[in-house]
């Protein structure tokens, strides 16, 4: 790809970061950043931090923050795939831990929203340390896509 | 106190504070546990940094997953015989309703606890245990010392 696309990509990256990280308190607390994006695909990175460690004996990040990373990335991939802005909510998320994570390394999640219907979006994701061929975790999630009409967007308590 | 000492201390005293102190992420998330009628009930104390949707406000789905997984691990450690932390094989989280900006509780049940693998169901709720905000089904590998 030509270098002339880079400024535009950086601008889009900044906007995505504002949307998925800046405006979401927990994503901000985890210092998530946009690692990559393309249509229907989003990659977010979770930097390694001592206060996110689950087992001090190994220094490995807790599964909980990897769950948050995967949930955030999958949700972002859904939003990237919608033709118009819609409110979405996670219906379910399954995560398989296929290999132990390594200490002192950031975790990257690549999510692909491979199908969007009127009301539901389907996502597959994998988390890794930079080598996509060697994932730590694989995941699949489904999301409810709420209608555009605010009056019929119920289903959640006030 | 290291993690293994904390596991031993929790089994002796029934006070999970040592475990939270030994797990950095549990402190970051405000996740702890206590014994209620002899069963382990985990709790995630509300904090502004747990929010996923600031306009509702609602808790981030990932934080509920984190609480559910932690609740299963706390219960496995309480009932376990080793001091090794069980390894999560997989977890499926179902989101039932939006979780509001307040504390969340979670209770785990063993559907099967074998020598190597434990099958666990976990329920998370806010005001009413009969109205869970999220459920999880998870499998753990039980590591021998």
PDB file of C-alpha atoms in Angstrom:
ATOM      1  CA  UNK A   1       0.000   0.000   0.000  1.00  0.00           C
ATOM      2  CA  UNK A   2       1.238   3.481  -0.856  1.00  0.00           C
ATOM      3  CA  UNK A   3       2.585   5.711   1.908  1.00  0.00           C
ATOM      4  CA  UNK A   4       0.057   8.352   0.921  1.00  0.00           C
ATOM      5  CA  UNK A   5      -2.616   6.337   2.698  1.00  0.00           C
ATOM      6  CA  UNK A   6      -0.801   6.462   6.011  1.00  0.00           C
ATOM      7  CA  UNK A   7      -1.985   9.888   7.271  1.00  0.00           C
ATOM      8  CA  UNK A   8      -5.568   8.866   6.561  1.00  0.00           C
ATOM      9  CA  UNK A   9      -5.082   5.547   8.321  1.00  0.00           C
ATOM     10  CA  UNK A  10      -3.584   7.329  11.318  1.00  0.00           C
ATOM     11  CA  UNK A  11      -6.583   9.630  11.445  1.00  0.00           C
ATOM     12  CA  UNK A  12      -8.986   6.695  11.300  1.00  0.00           C
ATOM     13  CA  UNK A  13      -6.954   4.893  13.963  1.00  0.00           C
ATOM     14  CA  UNK A  14      -7.215   7.932  16.240  1.00  0.00           C
ATOM     15  CA  UNK A  15     -10.974   8.049  15.759  1.00  0.00           C
ATOM     16  CA  UNK A  16     -11.343   4.337  16.434  1.00  0.00           C
ATOM     17  CA  UNK A  17      -9.200   4.686  19.537  1.00  0.00           C
ATOM     18  CA  UNK A  18     -11.405   7.538  20.727  1.00  0.00           C
ATOM     19  CA  UNK A  19     -14.482   5.450  20.163  1.00  0.00           C
ATOM     20  CA  UNK A  20     -13.422   2.061  21.530  1.00  0.00           C
ATOM     21  CA  UNK A  21     -10.941   3.118  24.172  1.00  0.00           C
ATOM     22  CA  UNK A  22     -11.285   6.807  25.052  1.00  0.00           C
ATOM     23  CA  UNK A  23     -15.027   6.701  25.613  1.00  0.00           C
ATOM     24  CA  UNK A  24     -15.079   3.317  27.373  1.00  0.00           C
ATOM     25  CA  UNK A  25     -13.787   3.691  30.952  1.00  0.00           C
ATOM     26  CA  UNK A  26     -12.719   0.059  31.423  1.00  0.00           C
ATOM     27  CA  UNK A  27     -10.898  -0.105  28.065  1.00  0.00           C
ATOM     28  CA  UNK A  28      -9.114   3.089  29.069  1.00  0.00           C
ATOM     29  CA  UNK A  29      -8.227   1.618  32.464  1.00  0.00           C
ATOM     30  CA  UNK A  30      -6.601  -1.316  30.633  1.00  0.00           C
ATOM     31  CA  UNK A  31      -4.734   1.087  28.265  1.00  0.00           C
ATOM     32  CA  UNK A  32      -6.094  -0.734  25.215  1.00  0.00           C
ATOM     33  CA  UNK A  33      -4.939   0.629  21.885  1.00  0.00           C
ATOM     34  CA  UNK A  34      -5.948   0.061  18.282  1.00  0.00           C
ATOM     35  CA  UNK A  35      -3.309  -2.195  16.715  1.00  0.00           C
ATOM     36  CA  UNK A  36      -4.939  -2.664  13.317  1.00  0.00           C
ATOM     37  CA  UNK A  37      -8.238  -2.433  11.481  1.00  0.00           C
ATOM     38  CA  UNK A  38      -9.771  -3.180   8.099  1.00  0.00           C
ATOM     39  CA  UNK A  39     -13.364  -3.788   7.040  1.00  0.00           C
ATOM     40  CA  UNK A  40     -14.992  -6.237   9.477  1.00  0.00           C
ATOM     41  CA  UNK A  41     -11.672  -6.728  11.296  1.00  0.00           C
ATOM     42  CA  UNK A  42     -10.342  -5.004  14.396  1.00  0.00           C
ATOM     43  CA  UNK A  43      -7.212  -5.644  16.437  1.00  0.00           C
ATOM     44  CA  UNK A  44      -6.750  -4.189  19.906  1.00  0.00           C
ATOM     45  CA  UNK A  45      -3.634  -4.547  22.050  1.00  0.00           C
ATOM     46  CA  UNK A  46      -3.481  -4.912  25.838  1.00  0.00           C
ATOM     47  CA  UNK A  47      -0.113  -3.736  27.196  1.00  0.00           C
ATOM     48  CA  UNK A  48       1.445  -5.899  29.918  1.00  0.00           C
ATOM     49  CA  UNK A  49       1.114  -4.450  33.409  1.00  0.00           C
ATOM     50  CA  UNK A  50       2.088  -5.829  36.812  1.00  0.00           C
ATOM     51  CA  UNK A  51      -1.269  -4.880  38.345  1.00  0.00           C
ATOM     52  CA  UNK A  52      -3.115  -7.097  35.831  1.00  0.00           C
ATOM     53  CA  UNK A  53      -1.196 -10.244  36.782  1.00  0.00           C
ATOM     54  CA  UNK A  54      -3.322 -13.224  37.830  1.00  0.00           C
ATOM     55  CA  UNK A  55      -0.615 -15.498  39.169  1.00  0.00           C
ATOM     56  CA  UNK A  56       2.422 -13.779  40.731  1.00  0.00           C
ATOM     57  CA  UNK A  57       4.374 -17.079  40.555  1.00  0.00           C
ATOM     58  CA  UNK A  58       4.320 -16.979  36.749  1.00  0.00           C
ATOM     59  CA  UNK A  59       3.785 -13.242  36.171  1.00  0.00           C
ATOM     60  CA  UNK A  60       1.117 -14.069  33.592  1.00  0.00           C
ATOM     61  CA  UNK A  61      -1.851 -11.734  33.022  1.00  0.00           C
ATOM     62  CA  UNK A  62      -5.182 -12.811  34.571  1.00  0.00           C
ATOM     63  CA  UNK A  63      -7.690 -14.423  32.209  1.00  0.00           C
ATOM     64  CA  UNK A  64     -10.172 -11.724  33.238  1.00  0.00           C
ATOM     65  CA  UNK A  65      -8.348  -8.883  31.496  1.00  0.00           C
ATOM     66  CA  UNK A  66      -7.905 -11.076  28.416  1.00  0.00           C
ATOM     67  CA  UNK A  67     -11.689 -11.622  28.501  1.00  0.00           C
ATOM     68  CA  UNK A  68     -12.181  -7.838  28.592  1.00  0.00           C
ATOM     69  CA  UNK A  69      -9.726  -7.403  25.699  1.00  0.00           C
ATOM     70  CA  UNK A  70     -11.521 -10.048  23.608  1.00  0.00           C
ATOM     71  CA  UNK A  71     -14.994  -8.668  24.438  1.00  0.00           C
ATOM     72  CA  UNK A  72     -13.911  -5.125  23.543  1.00  0.00           C
ATOM     73  CA  UNK A  73     -12.273  -6.207  20.284  1.00  0.00           C
ATOM     74  CA  UNK A  74     -15.225  -8.358  19.200  1.00  0.00           C
ATOM     75  CA  UNK A  75     -17.687  -5.542  19.963  1.00  0.00           C
ATOM     76  CA  UNK A  76     -15.534  -3.089  18.035  1.00  0.00           C
ATOM     77  CA  UNK A  77     -15.381  -5.437  15.027  1.00  0.00           C
ATOM     78  CA  UNK A  78     -19.191  -5.602  15.059  1.00  0.00           C
ATOM     79  CA  UNK A  79     -19.512  -1.811  15.107  1.00  0.00           C
ATOM     80  CA  UNK A  80     -17.013  -1.586  12.221  1.00  0.00           C
ATOM     81  CA  UNK A  81     -19.204  -4.003  10.247  1.00  0.00           C
ATOM     82  CA  UNK A  82     -22.498  -2.151  10.663  1.00  0.00           C
ATOM     83  CA  UNK A  83     -23.598   0.128   7.856  1.00  0.00           C
ATOM     84  CA  UNK A  84     -25.115   2.613  10.335  1.00  0.00           C
ATOM     85  CA  UNK A  85     -24.422   3.266  14.038  1.00  0.00           C
ATOM     86  CA  UNK A  86     -26.388   0.903  16.279  1.00  0.00           C
ATOM     87  CA  UNK A  87     -26.303   0.015  19.938  1.00  0.00           C
ATOM     88  CA  UNK A  88     -25.008  -3.506  20.476  1.00  0.00           C
ATOM     89  CA  UNK A  89     -24.781  -5.852  23.463  1.00  0.00           C
ATOM     90  CA  UNK A  90     -22.811  -9.060  23.974  1.00  0.00           C
ATOM     91  CA  UNK A  91     -25.127 -12.076  23.968  1.00  0.00           C
ATOM     92  CA  UNK A  92     -22.455 -14.643  24.656  1.00  0.00           C
ATOM     93  CA  UNK A  93     -18.725 -15.057  24.446  1.00  0.00           C
ATOM     94  CA  UNK A  94     -16.771 -18.312  24.510  1.00  0.00           C
ATOM     95  CA  UNK A  95     -13.038 -18.299  25.099  1.00  0.00           C
ATOM     96  CA  UNK A  96     -10.747 -21.327  24.778  1.00  0.00           C
ATOM     97  CA  UNK A  97      -7.323 -20.965  26.378  1.00  0.00           C
ATOM     98  CA  UNK A  98      -5.236 -23.018  23.987  1.00  0.00           C
ATOM     99  CA  UNK A  99      -1.788 -22.115  25.314  1.00  0.00           C
ATOM    100  CA  UNK A 100      -0.460 -20.381  28.427  1.00  0.00           C
ATOM    101  CA  UNK A 101       0.190 -16.652  28.020  1.00  0.00           C
ATOM    102  CA  UNK A 102       3.759 -15.428  28.539  1.00  0.00           C
ATOM    103  CA  UNK A 103       4.745 -12.855  31.166  1.00  0.00           C
ATOM    104  CA  UNK A 104       5.906  -9.320  30.304  1.00  0.00           C
ATOM    105  CA  UNK A 105       4.360  -9.376  26.834  1.00  0.00           C
ATOM    106  CA  UNK A 106       1.439  -7.448  25.434  1.00  0.00           C
ATOM    107  CA  UNK A 107      -1.561  -9.409  24.188  1.00  0.00           C
ATOM    108  CA  UNK A 108      -3.128  -8.614  20.819  1.00  0.00           C
ATOM    109  CA  UNK A 109      -6.650  -9.662  19.919  1.00  0.00           C
ATOM    110  CA  UNK A 110      -7.727  -9.959  16.274  1.00  0.00           C
ATOM    111  CA  UNK A 111     -11.497 -10.085  15.820  1.00  0.00           C
ATOM    112  CA  UNK A 112     -13.413 -10.762  12.618  1.00  0.00           C
ATOM    113  CA  UNK A 113     -17.131 -10.046  12.379  1.00  0.00           C
ATOM    114  CA  UNK A 114     -17.930 -12.628   9.718  1.00  0.00           C
ATOM    115  CA  UNK A 115     -21.721 -12.299   9.612  1.00  0.00           C
ATOM    116  CA  UNK A 116     -24.241  -9.597  10.439  1.00  0.00           C
ATOM    117  CA  UNK A 117     -27.982 -10.196  10.248  1.00  0.00           C
ATOM    118  CA  UNK A 118     -30.709  -7.685  11.086  1.00  0.00           C
ATOM    119  CA  UNK A 119     -30.567  -8.430  14.802  1.00  0.00           C
ATOM    120  CA  UNK A 120     -27.446 -10.500  15.459  1.00  0.00           C
ATOM    121  CA  UNK A 121     -23.733 -10.287  14.650  1.00  0.00           C
ATOM    122  CA  UNK A 122     -21.290 -13.217  14.772  1.00  0.00           C
ATOM    123  CA  UNK A 123     -17.611 -12.801  15.588  1.00  0.00           C
ATOM    124  CA  UNK A 124     -14.518 -14.988  15.779  1.00  0.00           C
ATOM    125  CA  UNK A 125     -11.374 -13.840  17.536  1.00  0.00           C
ATOM    126  CA  UNK A 126      -7.916 -14.947  18.564  1.00  0.00           C
ATOM    127  CA  UNK A 127      -5.510 -13.501  21.128  1.00  0.00           C
ATOM    128  CA  UNK A 128      -1.739 -13.831  20.690  1.00  0.00           C
ATOM    129  CA  UNK A 129       1.613 -12.234  21.534  1.00  0.00           C
ATOM    130  CA  UNK A 130       2.292 -11.026  18.003  1.00  0.00           C
ATOM    131  CA  UNK A 131       2.420 -14.346  16.160  1.00  0.00           C
ATOM    132  CA  UNK A 132      -1.075 -15.023  14.813  1.00  0.00           C
ATOM    133  CA  UNK A 133      -0.100 -18.630  14.078  1.00  0.00           C
ATOM    134  CA  UNK A 134       0.438 -19.292  17.776  1.00  0.00           C
ATOM    135  CA  UNK A 135      -2.650 -18.045  19.635  1.00  0.00           C
ATOM    136  CA  UNK A 136      -3.034 -17.984  23.429  1.00  0.00           C
ATOM    137  CA  UNK A 137      -6.810 -18.007  23.157  1.00  0.00           C
ATOM    138  CA  UNK A 138      -9.451 -18.444  20.496  1.00  0.00           C
ATOM    139  CA  UNK A 139     -12.942 -17.078  20.938  1.00  0.00           C
ATOM    140  CA  UNK A 140     -16.335 -16.774  19.354  1.00  0.00           C
ATOM    141  CA  UNK A 141     -19.059 -14.342  20.303  1.00  0.00           C
ATOM    142  CA  UNK A 142     -22.530 -13.277  19.311  1.00  0.00           C
ATOM    143  CA  UNK A 143     -23.917  -9.784  19.710  1.00  0.00           C
ATOM    144  CA  UNK A 144     -27.433  -8.404  19.640  1.00  0.00           C
ATOM    145  CA  UNK A 145     -27.791  -5.469  17.260  1.00  0.00           C
ATOM    146  CA  UNK A 146     -30.538  -3.180  18.506  1.00  0.00           C
ATOM    147  CA  UNK A 147     -32.886  -1.444  16.048  1.00  0.00           C
ATOM    148  CA  UNK A 148     -32.230   2.178  15.204  1.00  0.00           C
ATOM    149  CA  UNK A 149     -35.509   3.249  16.786  1.00  0.00           C
ATOM    150  CA  UNK A 150     -34.884   4.322  20.403  1.00  0.00           C
ATOM    151  CA  UNK A 151     -38.447   3.506  21.432  1.00  0.00           C
ATOM    152  CA  UNK A 152     -38.031  -0.148  20.524  1.00  0.00           C
ATOM    153  CA  UNK A 153     -34.488  -0.565  21.819  1.00  0.00           C
ATOM    154  CA  UNK A 154     -35.659  -1.998  25.151  1.00  0.00           C
ATOM    155  CA  UNK A 155     -34.416  -5.135  26.814  1.00  0.00           C
ATOM    156  CA  UNK A 156     -32.153  -3.450  29.318  1.00  0.00           C
ATOM    157  CA  UNK A 157     -33.157  -1.944  32.646  1.00  0.00           C
ATOM    158  CA  UNK A 158     -33.021   1.798  33.173  1.00  0.00           C
TER     159      UNK A 158
ATOM    160  CA  UNK B   1       2.500 -13.720  51.628  1.00  0.00           C
ATOM    161  CA  UNK B   2       2.808 -15.565  48.331  1.00  0.00           C
ATOM    162  CA  UNK B   3      -0.092 -17.135  46.480  1.00  0.00           C
ATOM    163  CA  UNK B   4       0.368 -20.669  47.866  1.00  0.00           C
ATOM    164  CA  UNK B   5       0.614 -19.371  51.437  1.00  0.00           C
ATOM    165  CA  UNK B   6      -2.510 -17.304  50.777  1.00  0.00           C
ATOM    166  CA  UNK B   7      -4.400 -20.394  49.581  1.00  0.00           C
ATOM    167  CA  UNK B   8      -3.416 -22.244  52.769  1.00  0.00           C
ATOM    168  CA  UNK B   9      -4.363 -19.250  54.926  1.00  0.00           C
ATOM    169  CA  UNK B  10      -7.780 -18.935  53.274  1.00  0.00           C
ATOM    170  CA  UNK B  11      -8.525 -22.633  53.880  1.00  0.00           C
ATOM    171  CA  UNK B  12      -7.538 -22.286  57.524  1.00  0.00           C
ATOM    172  CA  UNK B  13      -9.382 -19.062  58.298  1.00  0.00           C
ATOM    173  CA  UNK B  14     -12.188 -18.776  55.696  1.00  0.00           C
ATOM    174  CA  UNK B  15     -11.021 -15.192  55.186  1.00  0.00           C
ATOM    175  CA  UNK B  16     -10.340 -14.537  51.486  1.00  0.00           C
ATOM    176  CA  UNK B  17      -8.536 -11.225  52.077  1.00  0.00           C
ATOM    177  CA  UNK B  18      -5.124 -12.915  51.813  1.00  0.00           C
ATOM    178  CA  UNK B  19      -5.997 -14.285  48.390  1.00  0.00           C
ATOM    179  CA  UNK B  20      -7.074 -10.896  47.079  1.00  0.00           C
ATOM    180  CA  UNK B  21      -3.860  -9.410  48.461  1.00  0.00           C
ATOM    181  CA  UNK B  22      -1.811 -12.067  46.642  1.00  0.00           C
ATOM    182  CA  UNK B  23      -3.487 -11.581  43.229  1.00  0.00           C
ATOM    183  CA  UNK B  24      -2.696  -8.176  41.689  1.00  0.00           C
ATOM    184  CA  UNK B  25      -5.580  -8.348  39.192  1.00  0.00           C
ATOM    185  CA  UNK B  26      -8.104  -9.109  41.963  1.00  0.00           C
ATOM    186  CA  UNK B  27      -6.999  -5.923  43.719  1.00  0.00           C
ATOM    187  CA  UNK B  28      -7.204  -3.919  40.485  1.00  0.00           C
ATOM    188  CA  UNK B  29     -10.767  -5.182  39.905  1.00  0.00           C
ATOM    189  CA  UNK B  30     -11.925  -5.034  43.514  1.00  0.00           C
ATOM    190  CA  UNK B  31     -12.782  -8.749  43.405  1.00  0.00           C
ATOM    191  CA  UNK B  32     -12.891 -10.625  46.678  1.00  0.00           C
ATOM    192  CA  UNK B  33     -14.878 -13.426  48.281  1.00  0.00           C
ATOM    193  CA  UNK B  34     -16.419 -14.416  51.580  1.00  0.00           C
ATOM    194  CA  UNK B  35     -18.184 -17.384  53.085  1.00  0.00           C
ATOM    195  CA  UNK B  36     -21.957 -17.012  53.216  1.00  0.00           C
ATOM    196  CA  UNK B  37     -23.803 -19.937  54.817  1.00  0.00           C
ATOM    197  CA  UNK B  38     -20.752 -22.096  54.171  1.00  0.00           C
ATOM    198  CA  UNK B  39     -20.579 -21.287  50.444  1.00  0.00           C
ATOM    199  CA  UNK B  40     -18.075 -19.051  48.661  1.00  0.00           C
ATOM    200  CA  UNK B  41     -19.697 -15.841  47.404  1.00  0.00           C
ATOM    201  CA  UNK B  42     -17.490 -13.585  45.312  1.00  0.00           C
ATOM    202  CA  UNK B  43     -17.993  -9.872  44.982  1.00  0.00           C
ATOM    203  CA  UNK B  44     -16.775  -7.184  42.585  1.00  0.00           C
ATOM    204  CA  UNK B  45     -16.943  -3.794  44.257  1.00  0.00           C
ATOM    205  CA  UNK B  46     -18.219  -1.050  41.985  1.00  0.00           C
ATOM    206  CA  UNK B  47     -15.618   1.364  40.713  1.00  0.00           C
ATOM    207  CA  UNK B  48     -15.852   3.883  37.866  1.00  0.00           C
ATOM    208  CA  UNK B  49     -13.119   2.143  35.868  1.00  0.00           C
ATOM    209  CA  UNK B  50     -15.301  -1.000  35.502  1.00  0.00           C
ATOM    210  CA  UNK B  51     -17.816   0.806  33.305  1.00  0.00           C
ATOM    211  CA  UNK B  52     -18.169  -0.208  29.649  1.00  0.00           C
ATOM    212  CA  UNK B  53     -20.970   2.098  28.570  1.00  0.00           C
ATOM    213  CA  UNK B  54     -20.709   5.458  30.301  1.00  0.00           C
ATOM    214  CA  UNK B  55     -24.000   6.816  28.994  1.00  0.00           C
ATOM    215  CA  UNK B  56     -26.217   4.132  30.628  1.00  0.00           C
ATOM    216  CA  UNK B  57     -23.987   3.573  32.755  1.00  0.00           C
ATOM    217  CA  UNK B  58     -23.419  -0.183  32.537  1.00  0.00           C
ATOM    218  CA  UNK B  59     -20.523  -2.394  33.556  1.00  0.00           C
ATOM    219  CA  UNK B  60     -18.129  -3.658  30.861  1.00  0.00           C
ATOM    220  CA  UNK B  61     -19.007  -7.207  29.769  1.00  0.00           C
ATOM    221  CA  UNK B  62     -15.409  -8.248  30.233  1.00  0.00           C
ATOM    222  CA  UNK B  63     -15.508  -7.331  33.922  1.00  0.00           C
ATOM    223  CA  UNK B  64     -18.464  -9.686  34.436  1.00  0.00           C
ATOM    224  CA  UNK B  65     -16.497 -12.442  32.688  1.00  0.00           C
ATOM    225  CA  UNK B  66     -13.568 -11.681  34.988  1.00  0.00           C
ATOM    226  CA  UNK B  67     -15.761 -11.921  38.097  1.00  0.00           C
ATOM    227  CA  UNK B  68     -17.365 -15.199  36.933  1.00  0.00           C
ATOM    228  CA  UNK B  69     -13.972 -16.783  36.214  1.00  0.00           C
ATOM    229  CA  UNK B  70     -12.549 -15.534  39.524  1.00  0.00           C
ATOM    230  CA  UNK B  71     -15.580 -16.820  41.437  1.00  0.00           C
ATOM    231  CA  UNK B  72     -15.070 -20.295  39.954  1.00  0.00           C
ATOM    232  CA  UNK B  73     -11.351 -20.239  40.828  1.00  0.00           C
ATOM    233  CA  UNK B  74     -12.002 -19.031  44.404  1.00  0.00           C
ATOM    234  CA  UNK B  75     -14.479 -21.839  44.944  1.00  0.00           C
ATOM    235  CA  UNK B  76     -12.108 -24.428  43.424  1.00  0.00           C
ATOM    236  CA  UNK B  77      -9.295 -23.206  45.672  1.00  0.00           C
ATOM    237  CA  UNK B  78     -11.563 -23.346  48.735  1.00  0.00           C
ATOM    238  CA  UNK B  79     -12.562 -26.945  48.025  1.00  0.00           C
ATOM    239  CA  UNK B  80      -9.269 -28.072  46.484  1.00  0.00           C
ATOM    240  CA  UNK B  81      -6.506 -30.098  48.053  1.00  0.00           C
ATOM    241  CA  UNK B  82      -3.554 -28.528  46.264  1.00  0.00           C
ATOM    242  CA  UNK B  83      -2.204 -24.984  46.426  1.00  0.00           C
ATOM    243  CA  UNK B  84      -1.834 -24.744  42.636  1.00  0.00           C
ATOM    244  CA  UNK B  85      -4.239 -22.389  40.892  1.00  0.00           C
ATOM    245  CA  UNK B  86      -6.569 -24.271  38.505  1.00  0.00           C
ATOM    246  CA  UNK B  87      -6.002 -23.431  34.838  1.00  0.00           C
ATOM    247  CA  UNK B  88      -8.956 -22.206  32.804  1.00  0.00           C
ATOM    248  CA  UNK B  89      -9.514 -24.482  29.798  1.00  0.00           C
ATOM    249  CA  UNK B  90     -12.459 -22.497  28.502  1.00  0.00           C
ATOM    250  CA  UNK B  91     -15.260 -20.241  29.632  1.00  0.00           C
ATOM    251  CA  UNK B  92     -18.536 -19.317  27.981  1.00  0.00           C
ATOM    252  CA  UNK B  93     -20.228 -16.219  29.338  1.00  0.00           C
ATOM    253  CA  UNK B  94     -23.904 -15.505  28.707  1.00  0.00           C
ATOM    254  CA  UNK B  95     -25.051 -11.937  29.220  1.00  0.00           C
ATOM    255  CA  UNK B  96     -28.646 -11.768  30.427  1.00  0.00           C
ATOM    256  CA  UNK B  97     -29.240  -8.133  31.303  1.00  0.00           C
ATOM    257  CA  UNK B  98     -27.287  -4.924  31.595  1.00  0.00           C
ATOM    258  CA  UNK B  99     -25.277  -4.703  34.828  1.00  0.00           C
ATOM    259  CA  UNK B 100     -25.738  -1.368  36.558  1.00  0.00           C
ATOM    260  CA  UNK B 101     -23.102   0.782  38.252  1.00  0.00           C
ATOM    261  CA  UNK B 102     -23.079  -1.118  41.546  1.00  0.00           C
ATOM    262  CA  UNK B 103     -21.504  -4.192  43.182  1.00  0.00           C
ATOM    263  CA  UNK B 104     -21.874  -7.586  41.511  1.00  0.00           C
ATOM    264  CA  UNK B 105     -21.945 -10.919  43.366  1.00  0.00           C
ATOM    265  CA  UNK B 106     -21.201 -14.388  42.004  1.00  0.00           C
ATOM    266  CA  UNK B 107     -21.653 -17.954  43.195  1.00  0.00           C
ATOM    267  CA  UNK B 108     -20.200 -21.076  41.551  1.00  0.00           C
ATOM    268  CA  UNK B 109     -21.530 -24.637  41.422  1.00  0.00           C
ATOM    269  CA  UNK B 110     -19.584 -27.718  40.453  1.00  0.00           C
ATOM    270  CA  UNK B 111     -21.491 -29.703  37.853  1.00  0.00           C
ATOM    271  CA  UNK B 112     -18.715 -32.270  37.956  1.00  0.00           C
ATOM    272  CA  UNK B 113     -15.428 -32.231  39.799  1.00  0.00           C
ATOM    273  CA  UNK B 114     -13.094 -34.977  38.650  1.00  0.00           C
ATOM    274  CA  UNK B 115      -9.454 -35.523  39.462  1.00  0.00           C
ATOM    275  CA  UNK B 116      -8.186 -33.606  36.452  1.00  0.00           C
ATOM    276  CA  UNK B 117     -11.062 -31.500  35.199  1.00  0.00           C
ATOM    277  CA  UNK B 118     -13.776 -29.497  36.936  1.00  0.00           C
ATOM    278  CA  UNK B 119     -16.983 -28.416  35.188  1.00  0.00           C
ATOM    279  CA  UNK B 120     -18.354 -25.284  36.815  1.00  0.00           C
ATOM    280  CA  UNK B 121     -21.478 -23.138  36.423  1.00  0.00           C
ATOM    281  CA  UNK B 122     -21.308 -19.599  37.770  1.00  0.00           C
ATOM    282  CA  UNK B 123     -24.103 -17.087  38.367  1.00  0.00           C
ATOM    283  CA  UNK B 124     -23.609 -13.328  38.774  1.00  0.00           C
ATOM    284  CA  UNK B 125     -26.257 -10.988  40.159  1.00  0.00           C
ATOM    285  CA  UNK B 126     -26.679  -7.524  41.627  1.00  0.00           C
ATOM    286  CA  UNK B 127     -29.824  -7.055  43.748  1.00  0.00           C
ATOM    287  CA  UNK B 128     -31.621 -10.365  43.326  1.00  0.00           C
ATOM    288  CA  UNK B 129     -29.900 -13.763  42.953  1.00  0.00           C
ATOM    289  CA  UNK B 130     -33.024 -14.901  41.096  1.00  0.00           C
ATOM    290  CA  UNK B 131     -32.319 -12.311  38.399  1.00  0.00           C
ATOM    291  CA  UNK B 132     -28.751 -13.018  37.280  1.00  0.00           C
ATOM    292  CA  UNK B 133     -27.006 -10.466  35.071  1.00  0.00           C
ATOM    293  CA  UNK B 134     -24.634 -13.064  33.609  1.00  0.00           C
ATOM    294  CA  UNK B 135     -23.922 -16.803  33.693  1.00  0.00           C
ATOM    295  CA  UNK B 136     -20.847 -18.796  32.831  1.00  0.00           C
ATOM    296  CA  UNK B 137     -20.034 -22.393  32.032  1.00  0.00           C
ATOM    297  CA  UNK B 138     -16.349 -23.105  32.458  1.00  0.00           C
ATOM    298  CA  UNK B 139     -13.893 -25.991  32.510  1.00  0.00           C
ATOM    299  CA  UNK B 140     -10.752 -25.976  34.604  1.00  0.00           C
ATOM    300  CA  UNK B 141      -7.684 -28.168  34.589  1.00  0.00           C
ATOM    301  CA  UNK B 142      -6.815 -29.109  38.165  1.00  0.00           C
ATOM    302  CA  UNK B 143      -3.061 -28.917  38.517  1.00  0.00           C
ATOM    303  CA  UNK B 144      -1.346 -31.273  40.961  1.00  0.00           C
ATOM    304  CA  UNK B 145       1.303 -29.824  43.276  1.00  0.00           C
TER     305      UNK B 145
END
